Coordinates of C-alpha atoms in Angstrom, one line a residue:
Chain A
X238 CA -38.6 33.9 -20.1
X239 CA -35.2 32.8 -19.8
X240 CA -34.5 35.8 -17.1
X241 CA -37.7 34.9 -15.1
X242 CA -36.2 30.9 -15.0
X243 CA -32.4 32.3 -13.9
X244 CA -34.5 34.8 -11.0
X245 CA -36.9 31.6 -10.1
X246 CA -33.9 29.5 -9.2
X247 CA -31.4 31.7 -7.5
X248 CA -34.7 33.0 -5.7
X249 CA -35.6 29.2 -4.6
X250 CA -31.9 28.1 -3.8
X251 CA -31.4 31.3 -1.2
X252 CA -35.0 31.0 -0.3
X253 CA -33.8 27.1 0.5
X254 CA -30.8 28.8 2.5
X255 CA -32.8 31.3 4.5
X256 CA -35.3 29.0 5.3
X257 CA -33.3 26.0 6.7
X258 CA -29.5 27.6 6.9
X259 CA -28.9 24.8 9.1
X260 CA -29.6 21.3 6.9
X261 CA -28.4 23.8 3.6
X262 CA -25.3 24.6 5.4
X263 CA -24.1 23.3 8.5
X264 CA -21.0 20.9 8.0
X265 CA -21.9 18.7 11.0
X266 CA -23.4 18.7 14.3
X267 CA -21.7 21.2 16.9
X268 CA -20.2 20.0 20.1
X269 CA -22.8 19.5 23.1
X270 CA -21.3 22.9 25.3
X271 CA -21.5 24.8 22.1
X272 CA -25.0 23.8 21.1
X273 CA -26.2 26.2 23.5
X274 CA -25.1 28.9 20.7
X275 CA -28.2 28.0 19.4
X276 CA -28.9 28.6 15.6
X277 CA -26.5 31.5 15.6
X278 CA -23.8 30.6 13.2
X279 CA -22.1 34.5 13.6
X280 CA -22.1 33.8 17.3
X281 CA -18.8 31.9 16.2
X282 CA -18.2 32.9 12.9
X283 CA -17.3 36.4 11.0
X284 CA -19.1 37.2 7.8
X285 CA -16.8 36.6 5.6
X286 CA -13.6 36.5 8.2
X287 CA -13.5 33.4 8.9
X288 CA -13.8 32.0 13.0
X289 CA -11.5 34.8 14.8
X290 CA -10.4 34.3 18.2
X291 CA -12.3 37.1 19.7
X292 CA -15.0 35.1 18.9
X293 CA -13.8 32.3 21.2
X294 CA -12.8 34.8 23.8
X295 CA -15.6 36.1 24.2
X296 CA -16.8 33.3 25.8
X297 CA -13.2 31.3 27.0
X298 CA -10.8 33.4 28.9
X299 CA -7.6 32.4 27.8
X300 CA -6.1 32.2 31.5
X301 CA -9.0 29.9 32.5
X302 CA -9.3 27.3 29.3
X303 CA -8.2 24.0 31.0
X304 CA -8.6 24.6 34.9
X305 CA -12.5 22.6 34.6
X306 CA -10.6 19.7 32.2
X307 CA -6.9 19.3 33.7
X308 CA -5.8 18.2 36.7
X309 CA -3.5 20.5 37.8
X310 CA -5.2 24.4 38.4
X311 CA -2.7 25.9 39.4
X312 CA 0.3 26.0 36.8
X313 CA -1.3 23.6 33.7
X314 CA -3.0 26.0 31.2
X315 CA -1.3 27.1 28.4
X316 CA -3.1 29.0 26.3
X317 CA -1.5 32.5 27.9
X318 CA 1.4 31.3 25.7
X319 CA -0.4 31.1 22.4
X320 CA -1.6 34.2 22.0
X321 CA 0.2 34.3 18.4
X322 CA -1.8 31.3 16.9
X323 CA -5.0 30.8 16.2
X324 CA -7.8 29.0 17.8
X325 CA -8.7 27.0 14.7
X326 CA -5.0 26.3 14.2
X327 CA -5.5 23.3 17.3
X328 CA -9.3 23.5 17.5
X329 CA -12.6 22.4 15.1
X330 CA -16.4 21.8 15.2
X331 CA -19.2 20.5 13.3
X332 CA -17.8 17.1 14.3
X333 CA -20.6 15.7 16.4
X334 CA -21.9 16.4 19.5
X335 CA -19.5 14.1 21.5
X336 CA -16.6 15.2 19.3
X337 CA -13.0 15.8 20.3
X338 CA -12.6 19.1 19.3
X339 CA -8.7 19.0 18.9
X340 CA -7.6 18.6 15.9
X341 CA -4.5 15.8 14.9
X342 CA -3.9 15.1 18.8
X343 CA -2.2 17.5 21.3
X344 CA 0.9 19.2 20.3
X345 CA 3.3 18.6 23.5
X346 CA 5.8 21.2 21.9
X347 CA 3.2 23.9 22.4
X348 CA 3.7 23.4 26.7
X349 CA 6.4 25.4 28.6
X350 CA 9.6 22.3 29.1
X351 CA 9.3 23.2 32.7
X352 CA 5.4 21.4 32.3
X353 CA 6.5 18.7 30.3
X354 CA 8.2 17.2 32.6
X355 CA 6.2 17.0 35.0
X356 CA 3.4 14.6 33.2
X357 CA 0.9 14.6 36.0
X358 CA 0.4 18.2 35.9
X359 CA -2.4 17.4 33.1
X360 CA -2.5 13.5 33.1
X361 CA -3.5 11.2 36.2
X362 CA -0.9 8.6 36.7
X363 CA -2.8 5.0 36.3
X364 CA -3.7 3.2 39.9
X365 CA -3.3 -0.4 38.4
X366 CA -0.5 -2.4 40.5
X367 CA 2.4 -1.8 37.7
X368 CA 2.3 2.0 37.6
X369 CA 1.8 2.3 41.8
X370 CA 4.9 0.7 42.0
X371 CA 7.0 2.8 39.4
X372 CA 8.3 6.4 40.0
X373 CA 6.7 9.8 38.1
X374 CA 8.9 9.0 35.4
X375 CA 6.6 8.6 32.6
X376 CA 8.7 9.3 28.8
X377 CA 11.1 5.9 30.3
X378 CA 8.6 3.9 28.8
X379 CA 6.0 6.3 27.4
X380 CA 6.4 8.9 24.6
X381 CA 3.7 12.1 24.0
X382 CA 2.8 10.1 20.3
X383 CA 0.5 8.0 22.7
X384 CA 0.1 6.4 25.6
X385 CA 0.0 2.7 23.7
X386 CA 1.7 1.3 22.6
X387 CA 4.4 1.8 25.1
X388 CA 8.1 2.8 23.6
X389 CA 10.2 0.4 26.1
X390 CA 9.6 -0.7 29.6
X391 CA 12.1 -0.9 31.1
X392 CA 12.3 -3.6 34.3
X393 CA 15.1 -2.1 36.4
X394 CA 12.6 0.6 37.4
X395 CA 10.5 -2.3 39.1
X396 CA 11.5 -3.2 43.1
X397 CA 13.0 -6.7 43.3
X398 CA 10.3 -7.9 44.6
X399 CA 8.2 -6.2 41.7
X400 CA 10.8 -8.0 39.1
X401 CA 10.2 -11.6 40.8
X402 CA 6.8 -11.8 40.8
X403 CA 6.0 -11.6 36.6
X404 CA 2.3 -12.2 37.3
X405 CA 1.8 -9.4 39.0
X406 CA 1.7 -7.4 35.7
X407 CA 1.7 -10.6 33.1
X408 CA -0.8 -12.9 32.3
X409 CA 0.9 -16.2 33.0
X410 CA 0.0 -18.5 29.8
X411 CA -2.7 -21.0 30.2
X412 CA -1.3 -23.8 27.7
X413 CA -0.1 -27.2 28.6
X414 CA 3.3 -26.7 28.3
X415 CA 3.6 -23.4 31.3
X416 CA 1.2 -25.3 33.6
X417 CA 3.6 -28.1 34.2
X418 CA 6.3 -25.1 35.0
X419 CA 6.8 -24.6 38.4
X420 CA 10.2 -22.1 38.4
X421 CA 10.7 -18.6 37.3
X422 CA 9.7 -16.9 34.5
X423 CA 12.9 -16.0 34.2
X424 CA 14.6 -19.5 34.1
X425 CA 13.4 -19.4 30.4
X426 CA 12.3 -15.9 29.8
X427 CA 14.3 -12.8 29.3
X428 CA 12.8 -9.2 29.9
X429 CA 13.7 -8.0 26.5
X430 CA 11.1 -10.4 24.9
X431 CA 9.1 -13.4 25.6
X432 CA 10.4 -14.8 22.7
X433 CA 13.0 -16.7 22.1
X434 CA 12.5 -18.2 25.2
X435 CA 15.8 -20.4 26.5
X436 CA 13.7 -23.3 27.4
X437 CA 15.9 -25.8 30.1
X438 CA 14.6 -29.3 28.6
X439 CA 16.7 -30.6 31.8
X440 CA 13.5 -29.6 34.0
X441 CA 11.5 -32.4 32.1
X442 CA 11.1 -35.6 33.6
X443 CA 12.5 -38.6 31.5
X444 CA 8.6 -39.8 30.3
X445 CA 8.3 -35.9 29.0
X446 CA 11.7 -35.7 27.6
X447 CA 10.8 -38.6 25.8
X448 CA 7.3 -37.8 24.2
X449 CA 8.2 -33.9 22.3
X450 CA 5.3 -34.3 20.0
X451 CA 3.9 -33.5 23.7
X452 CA 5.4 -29.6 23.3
X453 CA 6.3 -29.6 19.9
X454 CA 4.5 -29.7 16.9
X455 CA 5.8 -32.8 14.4
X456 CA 7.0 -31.6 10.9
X457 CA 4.1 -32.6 8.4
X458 CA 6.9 -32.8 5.7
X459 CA 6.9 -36.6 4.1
X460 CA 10.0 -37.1 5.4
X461 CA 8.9 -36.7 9.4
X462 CA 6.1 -38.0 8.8
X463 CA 7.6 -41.0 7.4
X464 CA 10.3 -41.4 10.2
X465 CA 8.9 -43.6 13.6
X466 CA 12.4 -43.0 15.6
X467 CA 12.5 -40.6 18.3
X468 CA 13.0 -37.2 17.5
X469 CA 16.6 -37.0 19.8
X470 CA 17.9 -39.9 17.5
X471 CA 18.4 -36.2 15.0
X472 CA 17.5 -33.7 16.8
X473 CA 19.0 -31.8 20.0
X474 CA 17.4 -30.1 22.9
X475 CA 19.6 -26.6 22.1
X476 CA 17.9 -26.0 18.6
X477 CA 15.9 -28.0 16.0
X478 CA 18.8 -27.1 13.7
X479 CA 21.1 -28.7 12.7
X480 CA 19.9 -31.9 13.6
X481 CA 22.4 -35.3 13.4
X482 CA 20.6 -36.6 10.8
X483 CA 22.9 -39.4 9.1
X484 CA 22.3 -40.1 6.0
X485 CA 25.2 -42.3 5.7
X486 CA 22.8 -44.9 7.7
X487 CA 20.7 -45.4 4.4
X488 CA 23.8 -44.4 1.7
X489 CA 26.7 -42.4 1.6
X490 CA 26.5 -39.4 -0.1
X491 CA 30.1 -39.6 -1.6
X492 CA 31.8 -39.1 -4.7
X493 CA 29.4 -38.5 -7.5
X494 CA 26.4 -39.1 -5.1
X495 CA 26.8 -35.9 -3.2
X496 CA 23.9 -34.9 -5.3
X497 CA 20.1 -32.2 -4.4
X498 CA 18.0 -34.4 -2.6
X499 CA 15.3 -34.2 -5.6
X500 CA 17.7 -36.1 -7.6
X501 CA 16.4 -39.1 -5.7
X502 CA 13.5 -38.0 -3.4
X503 CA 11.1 -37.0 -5.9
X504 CA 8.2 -34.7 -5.3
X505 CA 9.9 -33.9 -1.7
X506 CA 8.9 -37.5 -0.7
X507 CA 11.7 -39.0 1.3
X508 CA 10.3 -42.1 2.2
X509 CA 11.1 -43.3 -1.2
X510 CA 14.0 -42.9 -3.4
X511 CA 15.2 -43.5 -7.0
X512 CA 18.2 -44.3 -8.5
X513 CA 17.2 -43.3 -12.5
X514 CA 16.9 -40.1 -11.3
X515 CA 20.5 -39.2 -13.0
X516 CA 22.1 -39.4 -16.5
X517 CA 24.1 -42.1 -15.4
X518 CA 21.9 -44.6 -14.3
X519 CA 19.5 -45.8 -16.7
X520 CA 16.9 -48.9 -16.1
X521 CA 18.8 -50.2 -19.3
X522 CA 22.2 -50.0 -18.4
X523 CA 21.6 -51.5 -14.6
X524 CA 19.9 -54.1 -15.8
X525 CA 22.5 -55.5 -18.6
X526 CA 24.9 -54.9 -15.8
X527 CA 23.2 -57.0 -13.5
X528 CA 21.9 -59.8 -16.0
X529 CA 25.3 -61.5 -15.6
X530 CA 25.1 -61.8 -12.0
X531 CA 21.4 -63.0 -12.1
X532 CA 19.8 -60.3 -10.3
X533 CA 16.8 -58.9 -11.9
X534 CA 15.4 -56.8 -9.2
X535 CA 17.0 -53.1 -9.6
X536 CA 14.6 -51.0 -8.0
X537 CA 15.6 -51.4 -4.4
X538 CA 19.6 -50.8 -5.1
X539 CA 20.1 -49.6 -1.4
X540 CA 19.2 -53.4 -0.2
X541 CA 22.9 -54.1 -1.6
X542 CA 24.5 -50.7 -2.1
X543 CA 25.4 -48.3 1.1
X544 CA 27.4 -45.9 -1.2
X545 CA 28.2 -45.2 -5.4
X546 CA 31.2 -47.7 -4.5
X547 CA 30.3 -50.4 -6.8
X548 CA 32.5 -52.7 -4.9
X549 CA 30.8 -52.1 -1.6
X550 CA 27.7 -54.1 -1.3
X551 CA 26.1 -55.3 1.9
X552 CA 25.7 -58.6 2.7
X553 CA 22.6 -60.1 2.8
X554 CA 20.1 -59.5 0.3
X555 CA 17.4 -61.3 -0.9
X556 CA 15.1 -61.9 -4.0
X557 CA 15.1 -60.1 -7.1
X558 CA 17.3 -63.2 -8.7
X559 CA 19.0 -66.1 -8.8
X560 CA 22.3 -65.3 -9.8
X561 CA 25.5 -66.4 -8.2
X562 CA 26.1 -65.2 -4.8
X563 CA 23.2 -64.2 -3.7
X564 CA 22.0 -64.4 -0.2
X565 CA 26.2 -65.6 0.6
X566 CA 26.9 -62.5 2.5
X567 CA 30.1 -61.8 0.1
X568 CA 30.7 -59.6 -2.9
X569 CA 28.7 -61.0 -5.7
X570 CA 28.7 -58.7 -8.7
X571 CA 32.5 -58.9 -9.8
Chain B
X84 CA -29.4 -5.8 -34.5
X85 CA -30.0 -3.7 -31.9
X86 CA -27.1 -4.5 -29.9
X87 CA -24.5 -3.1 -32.3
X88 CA -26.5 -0.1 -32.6
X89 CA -26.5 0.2 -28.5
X90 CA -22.8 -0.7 -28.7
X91 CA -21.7 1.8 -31.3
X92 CA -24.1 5.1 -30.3
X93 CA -25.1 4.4 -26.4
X94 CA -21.9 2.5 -24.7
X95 CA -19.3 5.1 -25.9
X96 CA -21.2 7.8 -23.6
X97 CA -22.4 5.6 -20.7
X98 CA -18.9 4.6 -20.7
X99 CA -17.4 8.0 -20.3
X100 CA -19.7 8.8 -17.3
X101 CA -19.1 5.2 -15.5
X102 CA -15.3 5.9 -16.2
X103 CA -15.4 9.9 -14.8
X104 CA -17.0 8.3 -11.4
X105 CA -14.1 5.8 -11.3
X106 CA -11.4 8.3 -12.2
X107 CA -12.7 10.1 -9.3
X108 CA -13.2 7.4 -6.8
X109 CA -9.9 6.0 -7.8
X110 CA -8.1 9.5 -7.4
X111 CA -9.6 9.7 -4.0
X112 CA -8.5 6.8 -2.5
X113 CA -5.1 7.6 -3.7
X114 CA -4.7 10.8 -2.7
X115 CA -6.1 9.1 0.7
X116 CA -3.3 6.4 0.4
X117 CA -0.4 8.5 0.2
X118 CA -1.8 11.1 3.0
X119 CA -2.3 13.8 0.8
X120 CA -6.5 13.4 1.3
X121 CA -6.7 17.6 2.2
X122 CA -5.3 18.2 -1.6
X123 CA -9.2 17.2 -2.2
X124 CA -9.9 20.9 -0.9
X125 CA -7.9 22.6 -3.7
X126 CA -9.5 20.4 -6.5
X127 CA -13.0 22.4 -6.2
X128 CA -11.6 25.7 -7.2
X129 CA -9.1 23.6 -10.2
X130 CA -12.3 21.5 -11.4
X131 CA -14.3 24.6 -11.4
X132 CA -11.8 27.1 -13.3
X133 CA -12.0 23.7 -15.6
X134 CA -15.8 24.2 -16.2
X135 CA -15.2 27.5 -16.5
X136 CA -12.5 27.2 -18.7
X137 CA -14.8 24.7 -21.0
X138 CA -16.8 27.4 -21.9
X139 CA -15.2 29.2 -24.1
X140 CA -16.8 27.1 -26.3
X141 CA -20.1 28.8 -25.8
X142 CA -18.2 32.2 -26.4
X143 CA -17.3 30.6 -29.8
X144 CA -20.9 29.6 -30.3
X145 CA -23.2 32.6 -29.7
X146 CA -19.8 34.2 -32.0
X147 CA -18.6 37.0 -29.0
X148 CA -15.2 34.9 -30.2
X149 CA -14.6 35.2 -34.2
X150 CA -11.8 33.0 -34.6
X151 CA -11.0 29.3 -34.1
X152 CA -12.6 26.1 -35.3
X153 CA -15.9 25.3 -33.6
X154 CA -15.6 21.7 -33.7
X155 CA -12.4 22.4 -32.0
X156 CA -13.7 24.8 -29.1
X157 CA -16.7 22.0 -28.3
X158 CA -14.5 19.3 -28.3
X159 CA -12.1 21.2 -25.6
X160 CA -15.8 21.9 -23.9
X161 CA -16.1 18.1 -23.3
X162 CA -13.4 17.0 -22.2
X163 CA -12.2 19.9 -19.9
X164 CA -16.3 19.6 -18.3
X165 CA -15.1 16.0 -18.0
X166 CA -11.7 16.8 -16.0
X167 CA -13.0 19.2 -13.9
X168 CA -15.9 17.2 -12.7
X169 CA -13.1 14.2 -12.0
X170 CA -11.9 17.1 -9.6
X171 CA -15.0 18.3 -8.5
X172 CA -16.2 15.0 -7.5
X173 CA -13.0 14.2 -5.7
X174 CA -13.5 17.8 -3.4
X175 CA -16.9 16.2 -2.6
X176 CA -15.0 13.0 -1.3
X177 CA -14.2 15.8 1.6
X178 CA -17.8 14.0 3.0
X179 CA -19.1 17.3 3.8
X180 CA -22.9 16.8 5.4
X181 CA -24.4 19.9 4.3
X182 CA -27.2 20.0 1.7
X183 CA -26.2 23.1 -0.6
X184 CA -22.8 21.7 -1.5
X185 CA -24.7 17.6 -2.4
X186 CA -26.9 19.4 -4.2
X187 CA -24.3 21.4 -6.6
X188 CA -22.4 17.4 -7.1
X189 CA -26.0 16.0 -7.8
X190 CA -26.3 18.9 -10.5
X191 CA -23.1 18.1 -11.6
X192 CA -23.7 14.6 -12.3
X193 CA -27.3 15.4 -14.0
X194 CA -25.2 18.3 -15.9
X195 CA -22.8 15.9 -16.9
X196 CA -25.1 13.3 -18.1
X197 CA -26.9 15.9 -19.9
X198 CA -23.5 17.3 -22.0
X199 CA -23.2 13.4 -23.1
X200 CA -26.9 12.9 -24.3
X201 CA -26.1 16.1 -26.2
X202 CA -22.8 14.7 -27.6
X203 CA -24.8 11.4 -28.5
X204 CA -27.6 13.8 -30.6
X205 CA -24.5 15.4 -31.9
X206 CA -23.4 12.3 -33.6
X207 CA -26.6 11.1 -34.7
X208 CA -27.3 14.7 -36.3
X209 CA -23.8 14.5 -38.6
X210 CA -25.2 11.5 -40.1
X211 CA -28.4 13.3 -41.5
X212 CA -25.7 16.2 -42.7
X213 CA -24.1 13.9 -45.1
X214 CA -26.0 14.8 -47.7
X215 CA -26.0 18.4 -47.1
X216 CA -22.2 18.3 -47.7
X217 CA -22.1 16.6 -50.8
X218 CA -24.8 19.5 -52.0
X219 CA -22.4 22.1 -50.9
X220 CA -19.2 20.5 -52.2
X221 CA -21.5 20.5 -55.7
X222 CA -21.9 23.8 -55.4
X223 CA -18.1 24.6 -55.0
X224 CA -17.6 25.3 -51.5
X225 CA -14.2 24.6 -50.0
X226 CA -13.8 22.1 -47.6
X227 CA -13.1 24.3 -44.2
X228 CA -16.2 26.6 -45.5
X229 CA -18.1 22.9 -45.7
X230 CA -17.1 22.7 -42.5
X231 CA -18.1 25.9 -40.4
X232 CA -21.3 25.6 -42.1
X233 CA -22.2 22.1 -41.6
X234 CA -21.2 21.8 -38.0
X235 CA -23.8 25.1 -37.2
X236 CA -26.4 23.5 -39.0
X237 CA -26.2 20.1 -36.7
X238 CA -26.6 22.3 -33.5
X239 CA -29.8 23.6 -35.1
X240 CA -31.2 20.5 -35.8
X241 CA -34.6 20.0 -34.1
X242 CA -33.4 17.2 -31.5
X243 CA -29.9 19.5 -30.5
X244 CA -32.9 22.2 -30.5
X245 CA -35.3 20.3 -27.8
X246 CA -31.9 19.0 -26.2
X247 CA -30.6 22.6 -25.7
X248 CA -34.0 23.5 -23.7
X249 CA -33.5 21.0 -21.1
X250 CA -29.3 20.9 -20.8
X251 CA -28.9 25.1 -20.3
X252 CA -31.7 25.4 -17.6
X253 CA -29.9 22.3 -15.8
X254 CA -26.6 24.1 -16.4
X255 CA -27.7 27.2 -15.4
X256 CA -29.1 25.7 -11.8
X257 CA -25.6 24.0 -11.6
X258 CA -24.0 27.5 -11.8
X259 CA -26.4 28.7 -9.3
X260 CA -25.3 26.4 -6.7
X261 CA -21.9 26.5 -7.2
X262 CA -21.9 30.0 -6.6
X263 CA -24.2 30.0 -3.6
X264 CA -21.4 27.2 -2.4
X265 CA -18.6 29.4 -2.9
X266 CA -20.3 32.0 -1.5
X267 CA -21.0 29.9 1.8
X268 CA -17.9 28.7 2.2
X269 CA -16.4 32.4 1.8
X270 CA -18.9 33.6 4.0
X271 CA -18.0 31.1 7.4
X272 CA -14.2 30.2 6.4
X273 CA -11.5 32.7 5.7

């Protein structure tokens, strides 16, 4: 019984194979010039010897593979020089019927040096306005990996007049910012890179110079965000940093004060500060301090302190207490 | 009470085939990762000298080998079956389109399956043995001779009986189509 199941299934299985050798064995689809093979797998393959060039020769002369494909007929085709590799080394199948049939891309190293220099022996030299302007000289921006992305381009192969006119061969930006730009690319623009760009604020007009949230994007930081003077009262037109910034406007940072911002902006907010944000300064010990002088306000201690000099208050300040001194415009907590 | 018994007798196994698929699936895209995808070729022949390697244990069982301890021999069965189909599964990811060659993974997978129902049966049969190897310990057998003689009485138990009808056949049609595979691929590659 057991010998009659074993027979049944290898009978079915090559029965299965014979019957439909094509759905049973075929790896993919062949290429649409070699459907015409028809079902005849040995037309290509040996029994058991794998795909042998005679096979392909049979049908390709060697001399002739490239003249229908490449552009040169004359002194392009290659093959002549391969005759120690093997077809399937370069070449597959069963890839579709549209399929490249090289495998891995073209190996350049394969052509005779005398053909690869000359790049239009096999490939047709593009007819936009950039390439009809540049000489045969391909591998100065180009390199056999691929055609894109270009390696370099380099812009002293262009004619002067080529070079001036940027548009001819870039797309000139559409944003606000280039449409009021009437000079030369180059005025800001090097041919290296677009960016960084050496913009020439001077080519503003005063109401522009004056409005940058115009170009630039404000910081969202609470800080910026916070701050309603113009952006020149910190910042210059060379670089964003380092701005002027002067702290020394709101409080010196001096002595013991020449502390991380976090000590006193908390949670990155710089539109309020604290001064209990050290070991020194406690709500307690401020407070006793201040008791004698009458002042009972000590949040706000900038309003009468620029700097950790206790002896240099500002004049001026009000509320918070009645103590002696206040509002006098003089030294009042000695 | 019925989920401990599906969590102590069926999880074990459907875990072992949900975690063979994975292996694979994550060896492929590995091997993909690091550009080494072809080395998927080479793991048909490894998986299947695996297989092939697994059984001995049937060797051992029908008793063309004398020596070595049965248990042992089936549990190197398992888990080299197991390996090898990691690797055979991976060679499929090669996403070949032909029918033969789908056909021996299918039977691979059912095969699989098929080796871990029989492991689960296996289990469930020792249970029913207990008893049987307290009667022979009675009757003063040593504890290896307990042993050899318990582990062939499980694999004759009715269910490893009716189990052994369906798994060998399925097997046997795996074999088949592996060979008719190899035998392909031999036939049109070099």
């Amino acid at each position: 019984m057991r010998t009659v199941i074993i027979l049944g299934l290898i009978g079915l299985f090559i029965g299965l194979v014979v019957l439909f050798p094509h759905s049973m064995l075929e790896p993919g689809e062949l290429v649409e010039a070699h459907q015409k093979t028809g079902s005849d797998c040995f037309s290509c393959h040996q029994p058991f010897g794998g795909l042998p060039n005679e096979k392909c020769i049979a049908c390709h002369t060697v001399a002739d593979i490239g003249r229908d494909t490449l552009l040169n007929t004359q002194q392009t085709p290659f093959h002549v020089a391969l005759s120690t590799m093997a077809c399937v080394d370069c070449h597959s199948d069963h890839m579709g019927r549209n399929a490249d049939l090289s495998m891995g891309g073209f190996e350049h190293t394969l052509v005779p040096a005398s053909t690869l220099q000359d790049c239009n022996r096999c490939h047709e030299k593009p007819a936009d306005e950039l390439h009809k302007e540049l000489p045969n000289k391909c591998a100065a921006c180009h390199d056999t990996q691929g055609w894109k992305p270009a390696r370099t381009f380099d812009h002293a192969l262009l004619t002067a007049v080529g070079r001036a006119d940027c548009a001819s061969c870039h797309q000139r930006p559409g944003d606000a910012l280039h449409d009021r730009m009437r000079g030369n690319c180059a005025t800001c623009h090097s041919t290296d890179a677009w960016m960084p760009a050496t913009f020439d604020h001077s080519l503003l007009s005063n109401a522009e110079m004056n409005n940058c949230a115009n170009c630039h994007r404000s910081p969202t930081d609470d800080f910026h965000q916070g701050n309603k003077d113009n952006c020149a009262s910190c910042h210059g037109t060379r670089a964003w940093s380092p701005s002027t910034f002067d702290h020394s406007k709101y409080f010196r940072l001096d002595g013991d004060h020449n502390a991380k911002c976090a000590t006193c902006h908390q949670a990155s907010n710089y539109t309020t500060y604290t001064c209990y944000g050290c070991h020194e300064h406690t709500l307690g010990n401020i407070l006793q301090e201040h008791q004698e002088e009458g002042i009972t306000n000590i949040t706000d201690c900038v309003r009468c302190h620029r700097s950790g000099d206790e002896d240099d208050i500002r004049s001026g300040r009000e509320g918070g207490g009645s103590g002696k001194g206040q509002g006098k415009g003089e030294r009042d907590d000695d | 009470m019925k989920l401990p018994l599906f969590i102590k007798h069926v999880l074990p196994f459907a875990a072992m085939y949900a975690v063979m698929i994975a292996a694979a699936i994550l060896l492929d895209r590995g091997l993909h990762a690091i550009g080494l995808d072809h080395v998927g070729r080479y793991l048909g022949p490894v998986g299947t000298a695996f297989i092939l390697l697994s059984f001995v244990y049937s060797l051992r069982k029908r008793k063309i080998i004398a020596t070595g301890s049965p248990k042992k021999y089936l549990m190197a069965h398992e888990y080299l079956a197991w390996v090898g189909s990691v690797m055979i599964l991976v060679h499929a990811g090669i996403h070949f389109n032909a029918r033969l060659p789908w056909l021996a993974t299918y039977m691979l997978l059912i095969t699989v399956a098929s080796g871990l129902v029989g492991k689960y049966l296996l289990k469930n049969a020792s249970g029913s043995l207990e008893e049987h190897r307290r009667e022979l310990i009675a009757g003063g057998s040593t504890g290896p001779e307990v042993e050899k003689m318990l582990f062939f009485d499980s694999v004759t138990v009715n269910a490893m009986k009716q189990w052994r009808v369906v798994h060998l056949p399925i097997a046997l049609t795996l074999g088949i189509l592996t060979i008719l595979h190899v035998l392909t691929v031999l036939m049109f590659t070099k």
